Amino acid sequence: MKQRKESPTLHSLIAFDATVKHGSMTLAAEELGISQPLVSQRIRALEEVLGGVLINRENKPTTPTMAGTKYHNEIERSLATILRATDSAKHDFNDFRTKISISAYFGFAFHWLMPRLQRLQQAFPDYLFEIQPTNSLSDLIASQADIVFHYSSLAGKYEYEHMMIKEEVFPVCSPDLAKKLGLKPGQALNNLSDFPLLHKDVDDPRWPNWKSWSKGVGIKPSNNPIGFRYNNFPLIVEAAVAGQGLCLGWKGLITSFIEEGKLVPLGPSLTSPGRGYTICSNYHSTFAIGNVIKWLVNEV
């Protein structure tokens, strides 16, 4: 049976790599947290395995020989891959935290969940939360997340469903734009023709748009052609804060902007008691997820 040839150790490869990158065994030793003689010893062990000299020890800074440079170029990427994979595996093996995934539309995730994440993590320091935002209904329905936020009426598809925020939709705009248009906080609009309106990109029947909102509250809609559409709610809100026009705001999502004086609420409000943001889960009965759901519901 043919005897297997001796292979270099990972320690020797790491010592060689660090020395080449730093141009110094002393600096390599500092990075690795070992002594300089041990770095030298490990490189000599590597040279014995290979049968040649890898480092010019007389040069300052320390440089690899021609053969050493070639060898380092060949092993550098593979060594980095091994070290990254090792760190990742250590993290996976040592991370015993309970993992909880939460899926929601971008608007809700950005404006309602994100401001609460730090306090949620403080309330459950041993849990690892994964937020899965989406703009797609099909993705939300297909989601295997532990907790899902739907925007609709109660769907009856989950073991647990609770209406958290009932639908209430009203116009908002920046304070500067309100002043320019002669609008006061809470003022009810009766004609949209003279106002710059911000539109979402898709006419989705699940979400009120300016046309359906106008019909719902009984005021004259705008006849101006739509020149530009935004592809998600956070972008529309940012445009409204920047004074680019009026947008429709949802109670619960837009509240902090109003409280901070970034947006001015207008009227009238379109309310639909049977619709809104619903928290859903098939795992409400489990201890961990049940407690997180209770915490989220209490935030309303």
mmCIF file of C-alpha atoms in Angstrom:
data_model
loop_
_atom_site.group_PDB
_atom_site.id
_atom_site.type_symbol
_atom_site.label_atom_id
_atom_site.label_comp_id
_atom_site.label_asym_id
_atom_site.label_seq_id
_atom_site.Cartn_x
_atom_site.Cartn_y
_atom_site.Cartn_z
ATOM 1 C CA MET A 1 0.000 0.000 0.000
ATOM 2 C CA LYS A 2 1.388 3.393 -1.043
ATOM 3 C CA GLN A 3 2.129 5.626 1.960
ATOM 4 C CA ARG A 4 0.293 8.951 1.966
ATOM 5 C CA LYS A 5 2.612 11.941 1.676
ATOM 6 C CA GLU A 6 2.726 14.444 4.540
ATOM 7 C CA SER A 7 0.354 17.385 4.123
ATOM 8 C CA PRO A 8 0.866 20.913 5.458
ATOM 9 C CA THR A 9 -1.062 21.874 8.567
ATOM 10 C CA LEU A 10 -3.647 24.659 8.520
ATOM 11 C CA HIS A 11 -1.634 26.474 11.213
ATOM 12 C CA SER A 12 1.440 26.543 8.981
ATOM 13 C CA LEU A 13 -0.537 27.798 5.986
ATOM 14 C CA ILE A 14 -2.118 30.582 8.071
ATOM 15 C CA ALA A 15 1.285 31.649 9.446
ATOM 16 C CA PHE A 16 2.765 31.766 5.935
ATOM 17 C CA ASP A 17 -0.225 33.698 4.547
ATOM 18 C CA ALA A 18 -0.116 36.284 7.359
ATOM 19 C CA THR A 19 3.643 36.773 6.960
ATOM 20 C CA VAL A 20 3.363 37.383 3.219
ATOM 21 C CA LYS A 21 0.493 39.844 3.668
ATOM 22 C CA HIS A 22 2.196 41.809 6.470
ATOM 23 C CA GLY A 23 5.786 41.512 5.183
ATOM 24 C CA SER A 24 6.790 40.685 8.750
ATOM 25 C CA MET A 25 6.722 37.634 11.003
ATOM 26 C CA THR A 26 6.374 39.946 13.985
ATOM 27 C CA LEU A 27 3.222 41.575 12.602
ATOM 28 C CA ALA A 28 1.904 38.173 11.572
ATOM 29 C CA ALA A 29 2.438 36.959 15.136
ATOM 30 C CA GLU A 30 0.509 39.956 16.504
ATOM 31 C CA GLU A 31 -2.439 39.255 14.184
ATOM 32 C CA LEU A 32 -2.518 35.568 15.077
ATOM 33 C CA GLY A 33 -1.956 36.110 18.794
ATOM 34 C CA ILE A 34 1.132 33.913 18.978
ATOM 35 C CA SER A 35 4.867 34.512 19.324
ATOM 36 C CA GLN A 36 7.174 35.421 16.447
ATOM 37 C CA PRO A 37 9.350 32.313 16.954
ATOM 38 C CA LEU A 38 6.228 30.143 16.671
ATOM 39 C CA VAL A 39 5.351 31.816 13.346
ATOM 40 C CA SER A 40 8.868 31.101 12.099
ATOM 41 C CA GLN A 41 8.643 27.513 13.345
ATOM 42 C CA ARG A 42 5.369 26.913 11.523
ATOM 43 C CA ILE A 43 6.701 28.350 8.261
ATOM 44 C CA ARG A 44 9.814 26.124 8.529
ATOM 45 C CA ALA A 45 7.538 23.127 9.056
ATOM 46 C CA LEU A 46 5.664 24.090 5.875
ATOM 47 C CA GLU A 47 8.938 24.439 3.967
ATOM 48 C CA GLU A 48 9.996 20.962 5.142
ATOM 49 C CA VAL A 49 6.758 19.494 3.827
ATOM 50 C CA LEU A 50 7.191 21.242 0.462
ATOM 51 C CA GLY A 51 10.944 20.709 0.226
ATOM 52 C CA GLY A 52 11.966 24.301 -0.501
ATOM 53 C CA VAL A 53 12.372 27.824 0.887
ATOM 54 C CA LEU A 54 9.283 30.038 0.873
ATOM 55 C CA ILE A 55 10.496 33.155 2.719
ATOM 56 C CA ASN A 56 13.574 35.392 2.325
ATOM 57 C CA ARG A 57 14.277 35.894 6.001
ATOM 58 C CA GLU A 58 17.141 38.362 5.523
ATOM 59 C CA ASN A 59 14.993 40.907 3.674
ATOM 60 C CA LYS A 60 13.229 43.735 5.487
ATOM 61 C CA PRO A 61 10.306 43.739 4.974
ATOM 62 C CA THR A 62 10.110 39.970 4.792
ATOM 63 C CA THR A 63 9.329 38.834 1.262
ATOM 64 C CA PRO A 64 8.455 35.471 -0.266
ATOM 65 C CA THR A 65 10.818 33.771 -2.684
ATOM 66 C CA MET A 66 9.722 33.332 -6.282
ATOM 67 C CA ALA A 67 8.486 29.842 -5.411
ATOM 68 C CA GLY A 68 6.852 31.245 -2.268
ATOM 69 C CA THR A 69 5.002 33.904 -4.262
ATOM 70 C CA LYS A 70 3.697 31.300 -6.705
ATOM 71 C CA TYR A 71 2.608 29.011 -3.871
ATOM 72 C CA HIS A 72 0.897 31.858 -1.994
ATOM 73 C CA ASN A 73 -1.010 32.949 -5.109
ATOM 74 C CA GLU A 74 -2.316 29.399 -5.501
ATOM 75 C CA ILE A 75 -3.425 28.863 -1.898
ATOM 76 C CA GLU A 76 -4.607 32.364 -0.894
ATOM 77 C CA ARG A 77 -8.186 32.159 -2.211
ATOM 78 C CA SER A 78 -8.727 28.568 -1.042
ATOM 79 C CA LEU A 79 -7.354 29.387 2.404
ATOM 80 C CA ALA A 80 -9.686 32.391 2.702
ATOM 81 C CA THR A 81 -12.623 30.171 1.712
ATOM 82 C CA ILE A 82 -11.696 27.589 4.356
ATOM 83 C CA LEU A 83 -11.398 30.249 7.068
ATOM 84 C CA ARG A 84 -14.744 31.849 6.153
ATOM 85 C CA ALA A 85 -16.463 28.468 6.097
ATOM 86 C CA THR A 86 -14.911 27.613 9.465
ATOM 87 C CA ASP A 87 -16.102 30.876 11.042
ATOM 88 C CA SER A 88 -19.574 30.320 9.600
ATOM 89 C CA ALA A 89 -19.730 26.771 10.937
ATOM 90 C CA LYS A 90 -18.606 27.937 14.384
ATOM 91 C CA HIS A 91 -21.348 30.563 14.359
ATOM 92 C CA ASP A 92 -23.976 28.003 13.322
ATOM 93 C CA PHE A 93 -22.926 25.497 15.950
ATOM 94 C CA ASN A 94 -22.793 28.101 18.702
ATOM 95 C CA ASP A 95 -26.016 29.922 17.792
ATOM 96 C CA PHE A 96 -28.715 28.147 19.760
ATOM 97 C CA ARG A 97 -31.108 31.082 19.765
ATOM 98 C CA THR A 98 -34.737 30.533 18.848
ATOM 99 C CA LYS A 99 -35.221 31.719 15.259
ATOM 100 C CA ILE A 100 -38.496 33.468 14.387
ATOM 101 C CA SER A 101 -39.324 34.670 10.875
ATOM 102 C CA ILE A 102 -41.762 37.519 10.188
ATOM 103 C CA SER A 103 -43.153 38.294 6.731
ATOM 104 C CA ALA A 104 -44.954 41.528 5.792
ATOM 105 C CA TYR A 105 -45.479 43.979 2.967
ATOM 106 C CA PHE A 106 -42.699 46.547 2.519
ATOM 107 C CA GLY A 107 -44.809 49.428 3.816
ATOM 108 C CA PHE A 108 -45.730 47.677 7.045
ATOM 109 C CA ALA A 109 -42.243 46.219 7.518
ATOM 110 C CA PHE A 110 -40.574 49.592 6.976
ATOM 111 C CA HIS A 111 -42.939 51.907 8.843
ATOM 112 C CA TRP A 112 -44.366 49.697 11.607
ATOM 113 C CA LEU A 113 -41.974 46.804 12.241
ATOM 114 C CA MET A 114 -38.606 48.509 11.778
ATOM 115 C CA PRO A 115 -39.135 51.208 14.455
ATOM 116 C CA ARG A 116 -39.988 48.439 16.943
ATOM 117 C CA LEU A 117 -37.237 45.935 16.157
ATOM 118 C CA GLN A 118 -34.799 47.195 18.772
ATOM 119 C CA ARG A 119 -37.381 46.990 21.542
ATOM 120 C CA LEU A 120 -38.570 43.621 20.239
ATOM 121 C CA GLN A 121 -35.003 42.303 20.440
ATOM 122 C CA GLN A 122 -34.623 43.748 23.935
ATOM 123 C CA ALA A 123 -37.842 42.020 25.006
ATOM 124 C CA PHE A 124 -36.601 38.694 23.590
ATOM 125 C CA PRO A 125 -32.767 38.797 23.729
ATOM 126 C CA ASP A 126 -32.446 35.039 23.176
ATOM 127 C CA TYR A 127 -34.437 35.104 19.926
ATOM 128 C CA LEU A 128 -33.090 35.666 16.417
ATOM 129 C CA PHE A 129 -35.599 37.557 14.246
ATOM 130 C CA GLU A 130 -35.629 37.334 10.457
ATOM 131 C CA ILE A 131 -37.720 39.953 8.640
ATOM 132 C CA GLN A 132 -38.966 38.959 5.166
ATOM 133 C CA PRO A 133 -40.457 42.018 3.372
ATOM 134 C CA THR A 134 -42.293 41.590 0.064
ATOM 135 C CA ASN A 135 -44.510 43.477 -2.366
ATOM 136 C CA SER A 136 -46.070 40.285 -3.711
ATOM 137 C CA LEU A 137 -49.313 38.762 -2.418
ATOM 138 C CA SER A 138 -48.345 35.376 -3.836
ATOM 139 C CA ASP A 139 -45.021 35.507 -1.972
ATOM 140 C CA LEU A 140 -46.797 36.451 1.238
ATOM 141 C CA ILE A 141 -49.313 33.622 0.853
ATOM 142 C CA ALA A 142 -46.583 31.115 0.015
ATOM 143 C CA SER A 143 -44.435 32.323 2.893
ATOM 144 C CA GLN A 144 -43.490 29.727 5.479
ATOM 145 C CA ALA A 145 -42.788 32.476 8.012
ATOM 146 C CA ASP A 146 -43.726 31.921 11.626
ATOM 147 C CA ILE A 147 -45.646 35.217 11.717
ATOM 148 C CA VAL A 148 -47.294 36.886 8.703
ATOM 149 C CA PHE A 149 -48.855 40.340 8.440
ATOM 150 C CA HIS A 150 -51.607 40.489 5.814
ATOM 151 C CA TYR A 151 -53.472 43.540 4.603
ATOM 152 C CA SER A 152 -57.039 42.344 4.088
ATOM 153 C CA SER A 153 -60.065 41.149 5.975
ATOM 154 C CA LEU A 154 -59.658 38.084 8.180
ATOM 155 C CA ALA A 155 -58.647 35.368 5.737
ATOM 156 C CA GLY A 156 -59.598 32.293 7.751
ATOM 157 C CA LYS A 157 -56.517 30.479 6.436
ATOM 158 C CA TYR A 158 -54.444 30.460 9.597
ATOM 159 C CA GLU A 159 -54.874 28.905 13.018
ATOM 160 C CA TYR A 160 -54.525 32.374 14.535
ATOM 161 C CA GLU A 161 -55.718 35.647 12.939
ATOM 162 C CA HIS A 162 -56.113 38.962 14.699
ATOM 163 C CA MET A 163 -56.994 42.362 13.204
ATOM 164 C CA MET A 164 -54.352 44.704 14.600
ATOM 165 C CA ILE A 165 -54.965 47.965 12.740
ATOM 166 C CA LYS A 166 -58.322 48.657 11.105
ATOM 167 C CA GLU A 167 -58.172 50.363 7.747
ATOM 168 C CA GLU A 168 -58.242 54.167 7.928
ATOM 169 C CA VAL A 169 -56.836 56.006 4.915
ATOM 170 C CA PHE A 170 -56.466 59.770 4.550
ATOM 171 C CA PRO A 171 -54.347 62.282 2.572
ATOM 172 C CA VAL A 172 -51.095 63.635 3.962
ATOM 173 C CA CYS A 173 -48.492 66.115 2.742
ATOM 174 C CA SER A 174 -45.482 68.004 4.026
ATOM 175 C CA PRO A 175 -46.029 71.140 6.184
ATOM 176 C CA ASP A 176 -44.363 73.322 3.525
ATOM 177 C CA LEU A 177 -46.609 71.996 0.764
ATOM 178 C CA ALA A 178 -49.695 72.391 2.980
ATOM 179 C CA LYS A 179 -48.770 76.036 3.556
ATOM 180 C CA LYS A 180 -48.160 76.573 -0.148
ATOM 181 C CA LEU A 181 -51.558 75.048 -1.025
ATOM 182 C CA GLY A 182 -53.363 76.852 1.785
ATOM 183 C CA LEU A 183 -54.258 73.647 3.631
ATOM 184 C CA LYS A 184 -54.621 73.298 7.392
ATOM 185 C CA PRO A 185 -54.169 70.118 9.451
ATOM 186 C CA GLY A 186 -57.350 68.037 9.419
ATOM 187 C CA GLN A 187 -58.899 70.049 6.588
ATOM 188 C CA ALA A 188 -61.310 67.988 4.494
ATOM 189 C CA LEU A 189 -60.667 68.093 0.760
ATOM 190 C CA ASN A 190 -63.618 68.271 -1.623
ATOM 191 C CA ASN A 191 -61.875 68.322 -5.007
ATOM 192 C CA LEU A 192 -58.532 66.768 -5.970
ATOM 193 C CA SER A 193 -58.156 68.499 -9.329
ATOM 194 C CA ASP A 194 -55.867 71.272 -8.075
ATOM 195 C CA PHE A 195 -53.486 69.133 -6.019
ATOM 196 C CA PRO A 196 -50.283 67.294 -7.007
ATOM 197 C CA LEU A 197 -50.955 63.634 -6.211
ATOM 198 C CA LEU A 198 -48.428 60.846 -5.647
ATOM 199 C CA HIS A 199 -49.423 57.442 -7.026
ATOM 200 C CA LYS A 200 -48.375 53.844 -6.413
ATOM 201 C CA ASP A 201 -47.271 51.835 -9.438
ATOM 202 C CA VAL A 202 -49.969 49.138 -9.489
ATOM 203 C CA ASP A 203 -53.742 49.496 -9.248
ATOM 204 C CA ASP A 204 -54.283 46.707 -6.726
ATOM 205 C CA PRO A 205 -57.872 46.328 -5.481
ATOM 206 C CA ARG A 206 -56.562 45.402 -2.032
ATOM 207 C CA TRP A 207 -55.185 48.925 -1.574
ATOM 208 C CA PRO A 208 -57.204 52.148 -1.939
ATOM 209 C CA ASN A 209 -55.811 54.457 -4.615
ATOM 210 C CA TRP A 210 -56.829 58.062 -5.262
ATOM 211 C CA LYS A 211 -59.689 57.006 -7.522
ATOM 212 C CA SER A 212 -61.201 54.447 -5.148
ATOM 213 C CA TRP A 213 -60.521 56.671 -2.135
ATOM 214 C CA SER A 214 -62.351 59.601 -3.779
ATOM 215 C CA LYS A 215 -65.307 57.367 -4.584
ATOM 216 C CA GLY A 216 -65.341 55.979 -1.047
ATOM 217 C CA VAL A 217 -65.437 59.388 0.653
ATOM 218 C CA GLY A 218 -67.679 60.986 -1.971
ATOM 219 C CA ILE A 219 -65.492 63.753 -3.364
ATOM 220 C CA LYS A 220 -64.540 64.737 -6.904
ATOM 221 C CA PRO A 221 -61.509 62.771 -8.177
ATOM 222 C CA SER A 222 -58.667 64.289 -10.139
ATOM 223 C CA ASN A 223 -58.850 64.191 -13.927
ATOM 224 C CA ASN A 224 -55.155 64.909 -14.365
ATOM 225 C CA PRO A 225 -53.225 62.130 -16.138
ATOM 226 C CA ILE A 226 -50.828 60.096 -14.016
ATOM 227 C CA GLY A 227 -47.275 60.915 -15.040
ATOM 228 C CA PHE A 228 -45.285 58.883 -12.525
ATOM 229 C CA ARG A 229 -45.871 55.955 -10.177
ATOM 230 C CA TYR A 230 -43.815 54.755 -7.202
ATOM 231 C CA ASN A 231 -43.246 51.049 -6.768
ATOM 232 C CA ASN A 232 -43.722 50.821 -2.994
ATOM 233 C CA PHE A 233 -45.268 52.728 -0.101
ATOM 234 C CA PRO A 234 -42.028 53.819 1.653
ATOM 235 C CA LEU A 235 -40.925 55.598 -1.536
ATOM 236 C CA ILE A 236 -44.236 57.459 -1.751
ATOM 237 C CA VAL A 237 -43.950 58.555 1.883
ATOM 238 C CA GLU A 238 -40.420 59.860 1.334
ATOM 239 C CA ALA A 239 -41.627 61.798 -1.710
ATOM 240 C CA ALA A 240 -44.464 63.294 0.348
ATOM 241 C CA VAL A 241 -42.071 64.280 3.155
ATOM 242 C CA ALA A 242 -39.908 65.953 0.501
ATOM 243 C CA GLY A 243 -42.896 68.077 -0.540
ATOM 244 C CA GLN A 244 -43.428 66.500 -3.959
ATOM 245 C CA GLY A 245 -47.166 66.019 -3.511
ATOM 246 C CA LEU A 246 -50.020 64.533 -1.494
ATOM 247 C CA CYS A 247 -50.131 60.816 -0.819
ATOM 248 C CA LEU A 248 -52.612 58.519 0.860
ATOM 249 C CA GLY A 249 -51.536 57.543 4.353
ATOM 250 C CA TRP A 250 -52.566 54.532 6.418
ATOM 251 C CA LYS A 251 -53.274 54.912 10.113
ATOM 252 C CA GLY A 252 -50.618 53.077 12.078
ATOM 253 C CA LEU A 253 -48.017 53.349 9.335
ATOM 254 C CA ILE A 254 -47.983 57.115 8.968
ATOM 255 C CA THR A 255 -48.579 58.036 12.614
ATOM 256 C CA SER A 256 -44.931 58.645 13.560
ATOM 257 C CA PHE A 257 -44.446 61.027 10.612
ATOM 258 C CA ILE A 258 -47.420 63.079 11.770
ATOM 259 C CA GLU A 259 -46.285 63.096 15.407
ATOM 260 C CA GLU A 260 -42.794 64.233 14.349
ATOM 261 C CA GLY A 261 -44.246 67.049 12.229
ATOM 262 C CA LYS A 262 -42.926 65.647 8.959
ATOM 263 C CA LEU A 263 -46.412 65.207 7.479
ATOM 264 C CA VAL A 264 -49.737 67.001 7.912
ATOM 265 C CA PRO A 265 -52.927 64.882 8.067
ATOM 266 C CA LEU A 266 -55.849 65.952 5.907
ATOM 267 C CA GLY A 267 -59.351 64.613 5.410
ATOM 268 C CA PRO A 268 -61.719 63.025 4.973
ATOM 269 C CA SER A 269 -60.786 59.529 6.176
ATOM 270 C CA LEU A 270 -61.856 56.344 4.422
ATOM 271 C CA THR A 271 -62.591 53.676 7.026
ATOM 272 C CA SER A 272 -63.304 49.993 6.511
ATOM 273 C CA PRO A 273 -63.838 48.242 9.874
ATOM 274 C CA GLY A 274 -63.587 44.760 8.342
ATOM 275 C CA ARG A 275 -60.246 45.402 6.643
ATOM 276 C CA GLY A 276 -56.785 46.278 7.815
ATOM 277 C CA TYR A 277 -53.490 44.826 8.971
ATOM 278 C CA THR A 278 -53.945 41.330 10.329
ATOM 279 C CA ILE A 279 -51.340 39.311 12.217
ATOM 280 C CA CYS A 280 -51.514 35.620 11.307
ATOM 281 C CA SER A 281 -49.730 32.455 12.368
ATOM 282 C CA ASN A 282 -50.065 28.692 12.396
ATOM 283 C CA TYR A 283 -47.738 28.508 15.405
ATOM 284 C CA HIS A 284 -49.493 30.750 17.911
ATOM 285 C CA SER A 285 -49.792 27.850 20.348
ATOM 286 C CA THR A 286 -46.005 27.481 20.668
ATOM 287 C CA PHE A 287 -44.459 29.210 23.665
ATOM 288 C CA ALA A 288 -41.906 31.341 21.805
ATOM 289 C CA ILE A 289 -44.028 32.495 18.877
ATOM 290 C CA GLY A 290 -47.100 32.960 21.051
ATOM 291 C CA ASN A 291 -45.210 35.344 23.323
ATOM 292 C CA VAL A 292 -43.857 37.345 20.380
ATOM 293 C CA ILE A 293 -47.343 37.653 18.874
ATOM 294 C CA LYS A 294 -48.695 38.841 22.217
ATOM 295 C CA TRP A 295 -45.953 41.479 22.366
ATOM 296 C CA LEU A 296 -46.676 42.674 18.818
ATOM 297 C CA VAL A 297 -50.433 42.883 19.431
ATOM 298 C CA ASN A 298 -49.826 44.928 22.582
ATOM 299 C CA GLU A 299 -47.864 47.449 20.524
ATOM 300 C CA VAL A 300 -51.026 48.701 18.827
#
